[in-house]
XYZ file of C-alpha atoms in Angstrom:
130
model
C -16.640 4.842 -99.174
C -13.240 3.524 -98.343
C -12.032 -0.368 -98.056
C -12.442 -0.229 -94.386
C -15.643 1.857 -94.201
C -17.188 -1.123 -96.457
C -15.988 -3.569 -93.758
C -17.148 -1.713 -90.802
C -20.568 -1.053 -92.530
C -20.771 -5.252 -93.394
C -20.069 -6.043 -89.855
C -23.002 -4.274 -88.589
C -25.042 -7.388 -90.348
C -22.837 -10.347 -88.873
C -25.127 -13.220 -87.622
C -23.580 -13.776 -84.656
C -26.153 -14.704 -81.916
C -23.404 -17.003 -79.987
C -20.195 -15.404 -79.718
C -21.447 -11.905 -80.187
C -18.254 -11.240 -81.926
C -18.749 -9.532 -85.096
C -16.553 -9.631 -87.691
C -16.719 -7.729 -91.127
C -14.236 -7.567 -94.090
C -14.088 -6.296 -97.508
C -11.998 -6.612 -100.323
C -11.546 -5.177 -103.822
C -10.990 -6.999 -106.981
C -9.099 -6.430 -109.446
C -11.604 -4.432 -111.486
C -11.860 -1.788 -108.598
C -15.212 -3.171 -107.241
C -15.410 -3.885 -103.708
C -16.948 -7.096 -101.874
C -17.877 -7.700 -98.626
C -18.442 -10.263 -96.002
C -19.568 -10.179 -92.680
C -19.005 -13.484 -90.318
C -22.592 -15.896 -90.091
C -22.497 -18.183 -87.224
C -24.484 -21.271 -86.438
C -25.531 -23.399 -83.672
C -22.805 -26.172 -84.572
C -19.775 -23.756 -84.389
C -17.933 -25.284 -87.280
C -20.763 -24.780 -89.897
C -20.566 -20.872 -89.871
C -18.937 -18.696 -92.188
C -16.103 -16.384 -91.486
C -16.159 -12.661 -93.041
C -13.003 -13.075 -95.453
C -14.604 -16.101 -96.920
C -17.947 -14.588 -97.479
C -16.287 -11.609 -98.975
C -14.118 -13.904 -101.181
C -17.754 -15.727 -102.258
C -19.406 -12.546 -103.368
C -16.056 -11.748 -105.583
C -16.044 -15.083 -107.196
C -20.177 -14.651 -107.371
C -19.723 -11.586 -109.286
C -17.003 -13.137 -111.816
C -13.926 -11.963 -110.297
C -10.786 -14.137 -108.940
C -8.303 -11.750 -108.150
C -7.986 -9.337 -105.471
C -5.818 -6.505 -104.651
C -6.582 -5.092 -101.308
C -8.466 -6.626 -98.202
C -9.804 -4.830 -94.856
C -10.712 -6.817 -91.928
C -12.270 -4.990 -88.584
C -13.993 -6.111 -85.299
C -14.911 -4.892 -81.890
C -11.342 -6.331 -80.153
C -8.612 -4.756 -78.614
C -6.322 -5.046 -81.100
C -6.840 -5.749 -84.745
C -7.933 -8.996 -85.339
C -6.067 -11.415 -88.320
C -7.861 -13.737 -90.383
C -7.959 -17.268 -88.982
C -5.652 -19.825 -90.983
C -8.061 -20.961 -93.251
C -9.068 -17.850 -94.725
C -5.551 -16.929 -94.755
C -5.137 -19.590 -97.154
C -8.180 -18.625 -98.955
C -7.017 -14.919 -99.508
C -3.871 -16.564 -100.892
C -5.863 -18.419 -103.444
C -6.855 -15.019 -104.571
C -4.108 -12.353 -103.946
C -0.608 -11.989 -104.490
C 1.704 -12.017 -101.573
C 2.273 -8.340 -101.705
C -1.514 -7.825 -101.497
C -1.545 -4.942 -98.892
C -3.956 -6.031 -95.882
C -5.883 -3.670 -92.905
C -6.779 -4.861 -89.909
C -8.708 -2.778 -87.536
C -10.491 -2.262 -84.221
C -13.946 -0.361 -84.179
C -11.927 1.791 -81.939
C -9.648 2.932 -84.634
C -6.335 0.854 -83.827
C -4.934 -0.226 -87.447
C -2.257 -2.994 -88.278
C -0.771 -3.244 -91.901
C 0.434 -5.893 -93.495
C -0.001 -8.317 -96.930
C -1.180 -11.313 -97.469
C 2.668 -13.026 -97.787
C 3.152 -11.754 -94.286
C -0.012 -13.303 -92.815
C 0.576 -16.359 -94.560
C 4.597 -17.152 -95.209
C 5.238 -20.555 -97.017
C 2.091 -20.476 -98.540
C 0.419 -23.828 -100.465
C -0.358 -22.617 -103.648
C -0.804 -24.393 -107.483
C 2.693 -24.386 -107.893
C 2.808 -27.156 -105.407
C 0.434 -29.247 -107.467
C 2.470 -28.911 -110.820
C 4.455 -32.208 -111.741
C 7.710 -31.558 -113.687
């Protein structure tokens, strides 16, 4: 199963009773294992979880901390990018050149990288004292 197929499959399990906007994400860890996440809404909107964050949490729970590929899919007119918070989360666990595939359920695709999604990212180097 491809990374996009994994994202497409988990998207169907999204809990979106309010927005009805299902998103699925799948990431490949450095080991080659695939981790999936879907968005989970809450009536108090800020308390929900994005699909990308769910996939990252699954990866970390499995003991991995490096991702090497990302796929995100939604039923939208154009491929939907991760929100700002998820871009930072992806950057925490993946290098700038990690490929990111953004797709729609109708087959439109955009290919980018974590670095292109989050230029000038904040990282651990900013916290180091010289």
